[in-house]
Amino acid sequence: MKNKSLGQVMSKYSIFFVLLVLILISMMMNDNFLSTRNITNIATQLAVATILAYGEMVLIVSGLLDLSSGAVLALAGVLSVSLYKATGSMAIAFAVAIGVAVAFNMINAFFVANCNLPAFIVTLATQMAARGAALLYTSGQNIVQIGDYAVVGQGKIGGVIPIPVIFMIVATIIIAYIMNHTKLGRSFYAIGGNEEASIASGINVVRSKYLAFLINGILVGIAGVLFMARVNAGLPNGAVSYEMEGLTATIVGGTSFSGGVGTTLGTLVGSFIIGCLNNIMNLQGVDSYVQQIVKGIIIVAAVLYDIKFKNKKAPKVILQKKDEEKKDEAPAAKA
């Protein structure tokens, strides 16, 4: 019992142990790692990727996927910057960014939920379309001189907490509440775990998939504004491969590609693991190409761990079901 309980604890909290070990190693490698300035910098840089990761987590838990988030972020961002320059209204800038991102996600939802096309193919197509639209709209040129728009990405509340970090914290709270305390969140887990059983139990699978993509769209739109504000320009070629940043954080955070498994807190910790790793490699002057190789290895390792864990767990579940069937059959035999 003790060994079983220790194994369960290690399995549940292993991601936190990995983050702790990484922080300790980083401290030993560089004295500046735990400085207030560096930690603030890590959190600020993580904000956009973490918000994207929450959208990916909701989708993957539901058995879906989004490969278009980086490109849609860029399109939403440049349109947001353009409208801000025309109106001077940050509210309109956010509304445009969210509206564009949600529209693309509704297109994804239609083809995935109503036409039964694979999310991988659909979102790969919308990735190319969104990136092309962003480049077409700006004629491939960056939008500069964006004025106070940049405050959202570079300003601080009370001169201490970066505004992007505030957005990340709020997103964490809202997504955690949806996934853990609402009927909608439970439907996401049910669909990702077993779609056919979900349909049989009365869950409106099509509606739930639309809502999963809707949540993702809202998060991508917000991330688009934060990204452009942080870089102080509208970049049609910006956020390339950011969908992979979100996916990496989600997978490392324990979300299963098989669907039905994943947590908001795990995704946040996964994002911080990637962020800390990027930061210490930058502080140590590791080549950017080497950093990409390291990220690739991390993704493979995380997926292998997920598969190994599920394969270990599956036989136990099967044995438990067989034991239950035998118990049910025993009284009938006696009768």
mmCIF file of C-alpha atoms in Angstrom:
data_model
loop_
_atom_site.group_PDB
_atom_site.id
_atom_site.type_symbol
_atom_site.label_atom_id
_atom_site.label_comp_id
_atom_site.label_asym_id
_atom_site.label_seq_id
_atom_site.Cartn_x
_atom_site.Cartn_y
_atom_site.Cartn_z
ATOM 1 C CA MET A 1 0.000 0.000 0.000
ATOM 2 C CA LYS A 2 2.835 2.347 0.859
ATOM 3 C CA ASN A 3 4.592 1.639 -2.435
ATOM 4 C CA LYS A 4 1.348 2.110 -4.341
ATOM 5 C CA SER A 5 0.632 5.364 -2.586
ATOM 6 C CA LEU A 6 4.190 6.612 -3.222
ATOM 7 C CA GLY A 7 3.847 5.707 -6.900
ATOM 8 C CA GLN A 8 0.570 7.585 -7.152
ATOM 9 C CA VAL A 9 2.074 10.654 -5.487
ATOM 10 C CA MET A 10 5.117 10.590 -7.791
ATOM 11 C CA SER A 11 2.894 10.176 -10.838
ATOM 12 C CA LYS A 12 0.631 13.037 -9.788
ATOM 13 C CA TYR A 13 3.320 15.504 -8.744
ATOM 14 C CA SER A 14 6.247 14.498 -10.987
ATOM 15 C CA ILE A 15 5.834 17.626 -13.099
ATOM 16 C CA PHE A 16 6.363 19.833 -10.032
ATOM 17 C CA PHE A 17 9.437 17.791 -9.097
ATOM 18 C CA VAL A 18 10.870 18.342 -12.599
ATOM 19 C CA LEU A 19 10.331 22.121 -12.306
ATOM 20 C CA LEU A 20 11.984 22.188 -8.871
ATOM 21 C CA VAL A 21 15.021 20.241 -10.112
ATOM 22 C CA LEU A 22 15.300 22.514 -13.150
ATOM 23 C CA ILE A 23 15.222 25.620 -10.951
ATOM 24 C CA LEU A 24 17.910 24.205 -8.641
ATOM 25 C CA ILE A 25 20.153 23.295 -11.569
ATOM 26 C CA SER A 26 19.612 26.710 -13.149
ATOM 27 C CA MET A 27 20.545 28.417 -9.864
ATOM 28 C CA MET A 28 23.809 26.491 -9.739
ATOM 29 C CA MET A 29 24.589 27.270 -13.369
ATOM 30 C CA ASN A 30 23.926 31.010 -13.194
ATOM 31 C CA ASP A 31 23.768 33.345 -10.176
ATOM 32 C CA ASN A 32 21.421 35.748 -11.978
ATOM 33 C CA PHE A 33 18.714 33.144 -12.604
ATOM 34 C CA LEU A 34 16.698 33.866 -9.448
ATOM 35 C CA SER A 35 17.080 37.645 -9.608
ATOM 36 C CA THR A 36 13.787 39.565 -9.502
ATOM 37 C CA ARG A 37 14.491 41.065 -12.902
ATOM 38 C CA ASN A 38 15.121 37.671 -14.515
ATOM 39 C CA ILE A 39 12.070 35.984 -12.954
ATOM 40 C CA THR A 40 9.882 38.905 -14.062
ATOM 41 C CA ASN A 41 11.361 38.602 -17.533
ATOM 42 C CA ILE A 42 10.609 34.860 -17.666
ATOM 43 C CA ALA A 43 6.994 35.378 -16.569
ATOM 44 C CA THR A 44 6.470 38.175 -19.111
ATOM 45 C CA GLN A 45 7.925 36.142 -21.964
ATOM 46 C CA LEU A 46 5.810 33.144 -20.951
ATOM 47 C CA ALA A 47 2.495 35.010 -20.884
ATOM 48 C CA VAL A 48 1.598 34.733 -24.576
ATOM 49 C CA ALA A 49 2.743 31.108 -24.939
ATOM 50 C CA THR A 50 0.923 30.106 -21.739
ATOM 51 C CA ILE A 51 -2.346 31.689 -22.866
ATOM 52 C CA LEU A 52 -2.022 29.822 -26.168
ATOM 53 C CA ALA A 53 -1.214 26.640 -24.232
ATOM 54 C CA TYR A 54 -4.500 26.901 -22.309
ATOM 55 C CA GLY A 55 -6.385 26.936 -25.606
ATOM 56 C CA GLU A 56 -4.443 23.912 -26.819
ATOM 57 C CA MET A 57 -5.086 22.138 -23.511
ATOM 58 C CA VAL A 58 -8.859 22.628 -23.794
ATOM 59 C CA LEU A 59 -8.803 21.297 -27.354
ATOM 60 C CA ILE A 60 -6.494 18.328 -26.728
ATOM 61 C CA VAL A 61 -8.469 17.292 -23.636
ATOM 62 C CA SER A 62 -11.508 17.298 -25.960
ATOM 63 C CA GLY A 63 -9.703 15.091 -28.472
ATOM 64 C CA LEU A 64 -8.975 18.029 -30.807
ATOM 65 C CA LEU A 65 -5.938 20.081 -31.862
ATOM 66 C CA ASP A 66 -4.994 23.500 -33.274
ATOM 67 C CA LEU A 67 -1.973 23.998 -35.527
ATOM 68 C CA SER A 68 -3.158 27.425 -36.692
ATOM 69 C CA SER A 69 -2.933 29.424 -33.458
ATOM 70 C CA GLY A 70 0.399 31.115 -34.277
ATOM 71 C CA ALA A 71 -0.747 32.268 -37.720
ATOM 72 C CA VAL A 72 -4.207 33.317 -36.496
ATOM 73 C CA LEU A 73 -2.505 35.213 -33.658
ATOM 74 C CA ALA A 74 -0.454 37.128 -36.249
ATOM 75 C CA LEU A 75 -3.486 38.005 -38.382
ATOM 76 C CA ALA A 76 -5.575 38.996 -35.364
ATOM 77 C CA GLY A 77 -2.667 41.043 -34.025
ATOM 78 C CA VAL A 78 -1.929 43.046 -37.184
ATOM 79 C CA LEU A 79 -5.625 43.808 -37.725
ATOM 80 C CA SER A 80 -5.848 44.876 -34.090
ATOM 81 C CA VAL A 81 -2.858 47.225 -34.460
ATOM 82 C CA SER A 82 -4.266 48.658 -37.674
ATOM 83 C CA LEU A 83 -7.673 49.370 -36.109
ATOM 84 C CA TYR A 84 -6.036 50.892 -33.054
ATOM 85 C CA LYS A 85 -4.055 53.296 -35.217
ATOM 86 C CA ALA A 86 -7.278 54.258 -36.989
ATOM 87 C CA THR A 87 -9.471 54.675 -33.885
ATOM 88 C CA GLY A 88 -7.146 55.066 -30.889
ATOM 89 C CA SER A 89 -9.392 52.660 -28.954
ATOM 90 C CA MET A 90 -7.842 49.718 -27.135
ATOM 91 C CA ALA A 91 -11.300 48.211 -26.605
ATOM 92 C CA ILE A 92 -11.847 48.086 -30.370
ATOM 93 C CA ALA A 93 -8.347 46.640 -30.813
ATOM 94 C CA PHE A 94 -9.134 43.758 -28.433
ATOM 95 C CA ALA A 95 -12.596 43.226 -29.941
ATOM 96 C CA VAL A 96 -11.178 42.978 -33.467
ATOM 97 C CA ALA A 97 -8.407 40.581 -32.445
ATOM 98 C CA ILE A 98 -10.785 38.307 -30.539
ATOM 99 C CA GLY A 99 -13.406 38.496 -33.316
ATOM 100 C CA VAL A 100 -10.925 37.468 -36.020
ATOM 101 C CA ALA A 101 -9.488 34.616 -33.934
ATOM 102 C CA VAL A 102 -12.948 33.346 -32.993
ATOM 103 C CA ALA A 103 -14.058 33.479 -36.661
ATOM 104 C CA PHE A 104 -11.147 31.268 -37.726
ATOM 105 C CA ASN A 105 -11.834 28.885 -34.869
ATOM 106 C CA MET A 106 -15.491 28.646 -35.854
ATOM 107 C CA ILE A 107 -14.353 27.676 -39.357
ATOM 108 C CA ASN A 108 -12.166 24.992 -37.766
ATOM 109 C CA ALA A 109 -15.085 23.839 -35.625
ATOM 110 C CA PHE A 110 -17.430 23.577 -38.599
ATOM 111 C CA PHE A 111 -15.138 21.329 -40.613
ATOM 112 C CA VAL A 112 -14.144 19.241 -37.587
ATOM 113 C CA ALA A 113 -17.527 18.910 -35.829
ATOM 114 C CA ASN A 114 -19.943 18.994 -38.778
ATOM 115 C CA CYS A 115 -17.852 17.585 -41.624
ATOM 116 C CA ASN A 116 -15.893 15.108 -39.462
ATOM 117 C CA LEU A 117 -12.538 16.162 -40.908
ATOM 118 C CA PRO A 118 -9.390 15.611 -38.790
ATOM 119 C CA ALA A 119 -8.493 18.683 -36.711
ATOM 120 C CA PHE A 120 -4.861 18.220 -37.771
ATOM 121 C CA ILE A 121 -5.680 18.738 -41.476
ATOM 122 C CA VAL A 122 -8.238 21.501 -40.956
ATOM 123 C CA THR A 123 -6.067 23.632 -38.681
ATOM 124 C CA LEU A 124 -3.027 23.095 -40.905
ATOM 125 C CA ALA A 125 -5.075 24.548 -43.781
ATOM 126 C CA THR A 126 -6.297 27.525 -41.730
ATOM 127 C CA GLN A 127 -2.719 28.095 -40.564
ATOM 128 C CA MET A 128 -1.634 28.689 -44.160
ATOM 129 C CA ALA A 129 -4.723 30.781 -44.932
ATOM 130 C CA ALA A 130 -4.324 33.002 -41.866
ATOM 131 C CA ARG A 131 -0.613 33.590 -42.450
ATOM 132 C CA GLY A 132 -1.284 34.402 -46.097
ATOM 133 C CA ALA A 133 -4.071 36.812 -45.130
ATOM 134 C CA ALA A 134 -1.800 38.608 -42.642
ATOM 135 C CA LEU A 135 0.926 39.051 -45.269
ATOM 136 C CA LEU A 136 -1.609 40.110 -47.915
ATOM 137 C CA TYR A 137 -3.217 42.706 -45.644
ATOM 138 C CA THR A 138 0.112 44.335 -44.764
ATOM 139 C CA SER A 139 1.765 43.678 -48.151
ATOM 140 C CA GLY A 140 4.408 41.841 -46.162
ATOM 141 C CA GLN A 141 5.385 45.021 -44.285
ATOM 142 C CA ASN A 142 5.488 45.545 -40.517
ATOM 143 C CA ILE A 143 3.107 48.082 -38.972
ATOM 144 C CA VAL A 144 5.206 50.481 -36.896
ATOM 145 C CA GLN A 145 4.667 53.534 -34.669
ATOM 146 C CA ILE A 146 1.801 51.956 -32.732
ATOM 147 C CA GLY A 147 1.938 54.433 -29.832
ATOM 148 C CA ASP A 148 0.228 53.557 -26.542
ATOM 149 C CA TYR A 149 -0.867 50.188 -27.902
ATOM 150 C CA ALA A 150 2.512 48.924 -26.658
ATOM 151 C CA VAL A 151 1.607 49.696 -23.047
ATOM 152 C CA VAL A 152 -0.501 46.517 -22.845
ATOM 153 C CA GLY A 153 2.557 44.414 -23.594
ATOM 154 C CA GLN A 154 5.262 46.451 -21.890
ATOM 155 C CA GLY A 155 3.557 48.272 -19.009
ATOM 156 C CA LYS A 156 3.392 47.235 -15.359
ATOM 157 C CA ILE A 157 0.672 47.469 -12.733
ATOM 158 C CA GLY A 158 1.973 49.529 -9.816
ATOM 159 C CA GLY A 159 5.333 49.528 -11.521
ATOM 160 C CA VAL A 160 5.858 45.913 -10.375
ATOM 161 C CA ILE A 161 3.628 43.326 -12.110
ATOM 162 C CA PRO A 162 3.819 43.229 -15.933
ATOM 163 C CA ILE A 163 0.411 43.594 -17.610
ATOM 164 C CA PRO A 164 0.864 40.407 -19.710
ATOM 165 C CA VAL A 165 1.368 38.470 -16.459
ATOM 166 C CA ILE A 166 -1.947 39.843 -15.159
ATOM 167 C CA PHE A 167 -3.673 38.541 -18.296
ATOM 168 C CA MET A 168 -1.977 35.154 -17.801
ATOM 169 C CA ILE A 169 -3.129 34.933 -14.173
ATOM 170 C CA VAL A 170 -6.723 35.856 -15.052
ATOM 171 C CA ALA A 171 -6.731 33.309 -17.904
ATOM 172 C CA THR A 172 -5.391 30.649 -15.525
ATOM 173 C CA ILE A 173 -8.184 31.251 -13.024
ATOM 174 C CA ILE A 174 -10.969 31.297 -15.636
ATOM 175 C CA ILE A 175 -9.796 28.194 -17.543
ATOM 176 C CA ALA A 176 -9.209 26.282 -14.288
ATOM 177 C CA TYR A 177 -12.752 27.118 -13.174
ATOM 178 C CA ILE A 178 -14.269 26.062 -16.503
ATOM 179 C CA MET A 179 -12.382 22.768 -16.607
ATOM 180 C CA ASN A 180 -12.847 21.824 -12.952
ATOM 181 C CA HIS A 181 -16.183 23.279 -11.880
ATOM 182 C CA THR A 182 -18.545 23.425 -14.854
ATOM 183 C CA LYS A 183 -20.635 20.968 -16.824
ATOM 184 C CA LEU A 184 -18.922 22.215 -19.976
ATOM 185 C CA GLY A 185 -15.485 21.312 -18.617
ATOM 186 C CA ARG A 186 -16.691 17.830 -17.696
ATOM 187 C CA SER A 187 -18.072 17.400 -21.210
ATOM 188 C CA PHE A 188 -14.635 18.229 -22.669
ATOM 189 C CA TYR A 189 -13.036 15.470 -20.593
ATOM 190 C CA ALA A 190 -15.825 13.038 -21.484
ATOM 191 C CA ILE A 191 -15.567 13.673 -25.235
ATOM 192 C CA GLY A 192 -11.793 13.356 -25.235
ATOM 193 C CA GLY A 193 -11.963 10.182 -23.171
ATOM 194 C CA ASN A 194 -14.637 8.427 -25.235
ATOM 195 C CA GLU A 195 -16.683 10.316 -27.812
ATOM 196 C CA GLU A 196 -19.102 7.469 -28.521
ATOM 197 C CA ALA A 197 -19.853 6.998 -24.828
ATOM 198 C CA SER A 198 -20.362 10.759 -24.521
ATOM 199 C CA ILE A 199 -22.960 10.708 -27.294
ATOM 200 C CA ALA A 200 -24.690 7.743 -25.639
ATOM 201 C CA SER A 201 -24.787 9.614 -22.326
ATOM 202 C CA GLY A 202 -26.572 12.569 -23.920
ATOM 203 C CA ILE A 203 -23.702 15.044 -24.308
ATOM 204 C CA ASN A 204 -24.076 17.360 -27.308
ATOM 205 C CA VAL A 205 -20.670 16.595 -28.802
ATOM 206 C CA VAL A 206 -20.962 19.012 -31.740
ATOM 207 C CA ARG A 207 -21.879 21.901 -29.435
ATOM 208 C CA SER A 208 -19.058 21.071 -27.033
ATOM 209 C CA LYS A 209 -16.506 21.017 -29.866
ATOM 210 C CA TYR A 210 -17.700 24.429 -31.041
ATOM 211 C CA LEU A 211 -17.348 25.778 -27.506
ATOM 212 C CA ALA A 212 -13.849 24.294 -27.169
ATOM 213 C CA PHE A 213 -12.792 26.095 -30.349
ATOM 214 C CA LEU A 214 -14.584 29.254 -29.153
ATOM 215 C CA ILE A 215 -12.545 29.300 -25.930
ATOM 216 C CA ASN A 216 -9.384 28.723 -27.952
ATOM 217 C CA GLY A 217 -10.305 31.591 -30.278
ATOM 218 C CA ILE A 218 -10.806 34.051 -27.424
ATOM 219 C CA LEU A 219 -7.429 33.111 -25.940
ATOM 220 C CA VAL A 220 -5.650 33.365 -29.309
ATOM 221 C CA GLY A 221 -7.163 36.817 -29.889
ATOM 222 C CA ILE A 222 -5.979 38.093 -26.501
ATOM 223 C CA ALA A 223 -2.540 36.579 -27.116
ATOM 224 C CA GLY A 224 -2.413 38.389 -30.465
ATOM 225 C CA VAL A 225 -2.813 41.784 -28.813
ATOM 226 C CA LEU A 226 -0.261 40.997 -26.096
ATOM 227 C CA PHE A 227 2.278 39.710 -28.610
ATOM 228 C CA MET A 228 2.090 42.764 -30.910
ATOM 229 C CA ALA A 229 2.118 45.129 -27.941
ATOM 230 C CA ARG A 230 5.191 43.420 -26.515
ATOM 231 C CA VAL A 231 7.195 43.636 -29.760
ATOM 232 C CA ASN A 232 5.883 47.194 -30.321
ATOM 233 C CA ALA A 233 4.807 46.551 -33.924
ATOM 234 C CA GLY A 234 2.319 44.690 -36.071
ATOM 235 C CA LEU A 235 4.300 41.747 -37.452
ATOM 236 C CA PRO A 236 2.552 39.661 -40.147
ATOM 237 C CA ASN A 237 5.449 37.206 -39.909
ATOM 238 C CA GLY A 238 5.378 37.200 -36.108
ATOM 239 C CA ALA A 239 4.616 34.302 -33.769
ATOM 240 C CA VAL A 240 5.948 31.692 -36.196
ATOM 241 C CA SER A 241 5.781 28.247 -34.547
ATOM 242 C CA TYR A 242 4.057 29.699 -31.472
ATOM 243 C CA GLU A 243 1.488 26.923 -31.764
ATOM 244 C CA MET A 244 4.379 24.555 -31.060
ATOM 245 C CA GLU A 245 5.309 26.575 -27.974
ATOM 246 C CA GLY A 246 1.762 26.113 -26.709
ATOM 247 C CA LEU A 247 1.678 22.432 -27.626
ATOM 248 C CA THR A 248 5.019 21.776 -25.949
ATOM 249 C CA ALA A 249 3.917 23.404 -22.695
ATOM 250 C CA THR A 250 0.639 21.465 -22.809
ATOM 251 C CA ILE A 251 2.274 18.090 -23.437
ATOM 252 C CA VAL A 252 5.059 18.612 -20.907
ATOM 253 C CA GLY A 253 2.364 19.684 -18.446
ATOM 254 C CA GLY A 254 0.770 16.239 -18.592
ATOM 255 C CA THR A 255 -2.026 16.678 -21.131
ATOM 256 C CA SER A 256 -2.451 13.416 -23.023
ATOM 257 C CA PHE A 257 -2.593 13.429 -26.827
ATOM 258 C CA SER A 258 -5.120 10.619 -26.476
ATOM 259 C CA GLY A 259 -7.585 13.129 -25.004
ATOM 260 C CA GLY A 260 -9.513 13.194 -21.751
ATOM 261 C CA VAL A 261 -6.494 13.960 -19.542
ATOM 262 C CA GLY A 262 -5.002 17.350 -18.703
ATOM 263 C CA THR A 263 -5.087 20.157 -16.152
ATOM 264 C CA THR A 264 -4.712 23.926 -16.181
ATOM 265 C CA LEU A 265 -2.146 23.851 -13.383
ATOM 266 C CA GLY A 266 -0.143 21.170 -15.159
ATOM 267 C CA THR A 267 -0.123 23.278 -18.326
ATOM 268 C CA LEU A 268 1.069 26.315 -16.355
ATOM 269 C CA VAL A 269 3.892 24.300 -14.775
ATOM 270 C CA GLY A 270 4.781 22.834 -18.179
ATOM 271 C CA SER A 271 4.987 26.348 -19.580
ATOM 272 C CA PHE A 272 7.296 27.422 -16.757
ATOM 273 C CA ILE A 273 9.511 24.385 -17.341
ATOM 274 C CA ILE A 274 9.944 25.372 -20.996
ATOM 275 C CA GLY A 275 10.382 29.026 -20.043
ATOM 276 C CA CYS A 276 13.035 28.296 -17.419
ATOM 277 C CA LEU A 277 14.835 25.969 -19.806
ATOM 278 C CA ASN A 278 14.847 28.629 -22.551
ATOM 279 C CA ASN A 279 16.037 31.230 -20.080
ATOM 280 C CA ILE A 280 18.949 29.264 -18.662
ATOM 281 C CA MET A 281 20.050 28.255 -22.169
ATOM 282 C CA ASN A 282 19.997 31.943 -23.187
ATOM 283 C CA LEU A 283 21.933 32.953 -20.067
ATOM 284 C CA GLN A 284 24.529 30.282 -20.834
ATOM 285 C CA GLY A 285 24.766 31.356 -24.472
ATOM 286 C CA VAL A 286 23.461 28.113 -25.968
ATOM 287 C CA ASP A 287 22.991 28.330 -29.745
ATOM 288 C CA SER A 288 19.354 28.910 -30.801
ATOM 289 C CA TYR A 289 19.475 25.906 -33.148
ATOM 290 C CA VAL A 290 20.581 23.694 -30.278
ATOM 291 C CA GLN A 291 17.675 25.051 -28.238
ATOM 292 C CA GLN A 292 15.243 23.863 -30.934
ATOM 293 C CA ILE A 293 16.790 20.393 -30.817
ATOM 294 C CA VAL A 294 16.399 20.313 -27.023
ATOM 295 C CA LYS A 295 12.706 21.285 -27.324
ATOM 296 C CA GLY A 296 12.155 18.508 -29.859
ATOM 297 C CA ILE A 297 13.716 15.960 -27.519
ATOM 298 C CA ILE A 298 11.522 17.217 -24.664
ATOM 299 C CA ILE A 299 8.343 16.760 -26.727
ATOM 300 C CA VAL A 300 9.291 13.180 -27.679
ATOM 301 C CA ALA A 301 10.211 12.362 -24.068
ATOM 302 C CA ALA A 302 6.902 13.769 -22.777
ATOM 303 C CA VAL A 303 4.857 11.783 -25.323
ATOM 304 C CA LEU A 304 6.812 8.597 -24.571
ATOM 305 C CA TYR A 305 6.147 9.082 -20.867
ATOM 306 C CA ASP A 306 2.453 9.581 -21.576
ATOM 307 C CA ILE A 307 2.256 6.402 -23.660
ATOM 308 C CA LYS A 308 4.238 4.378 -21.109
ATOM 309 C CA PHE A 309 2.045 5.589 -18.250
ATOM 310 C CA LYS A 310 -1.160 4.767 -20.130
ATOM 311 C CA ASN A 311 0.130 1.321 -21.104
ATOM 312 C CA LYS A 312 0.923 0.609 -17.474
ATOM 313 C CA LYS A 313 -2.444 1.818 -16.338
ATOM 314 C CA ALA A 314 -4.510 0.020 -19.006
ATOM 315 C CA PRO A 315 -3.874 -3.594 -17.859
ATOM 316 C CA LYS A 316 -4.825 -2.660 -14.286
ATOM 317 C CA VAL A 317 -8.123 -1.189 -15.486
ATOM 318 C CA ILE A 318 -8.841 -4.322 -17.547
ATOM 319 C CA LEU A 319 -8.080 -6.609 -14.582
ATOM 320 C CA GLN A 320 -10.327 -4.531 -12.314
ATOM 321 C CA LYS A 321 -13.193 -4.848 -14.817
ATOM 322 C CA LYS A 322 -12.690 -8.625 -15.050
ATOM 323 C CA ASP A 323 -12.752 -8.920 -11.259
ATOM 324 C CA GLU A 324 -15.997 -6.935 -11.130
ATOM 325 C CA GLU A 325 -17.540 -9.174 -13.820
ATOM 326 C CA LYS A 326 -16.565 -12.305 -11.867
ATOM 327 C CA LYS A 327 -18.152 -10.899 -8.701
ATOM 328 C CA ASP A 328 -21.354 -10.147 -10.601
ATOM 329 C CA GLU A 329 -21.416 -13.639 -12.114
ATOM 330 C CA ALA A 330 -20.800 -15.446 -8.792
ATOM 331 C CA PRO A 331 -24.248 -14.795 -7.207
ATOM 332 C CA ALA A 332 -25.952 -15.806 -10.462
ATOM 333 C CA ALA A 333 -24.059 -19.144 -10.488
ATOM 334 C CA LYS A 334 -25.101 -19.883 -6.894
ATOM 335 C CA ALA A 335 -28.720 -19.169 -7.710
#
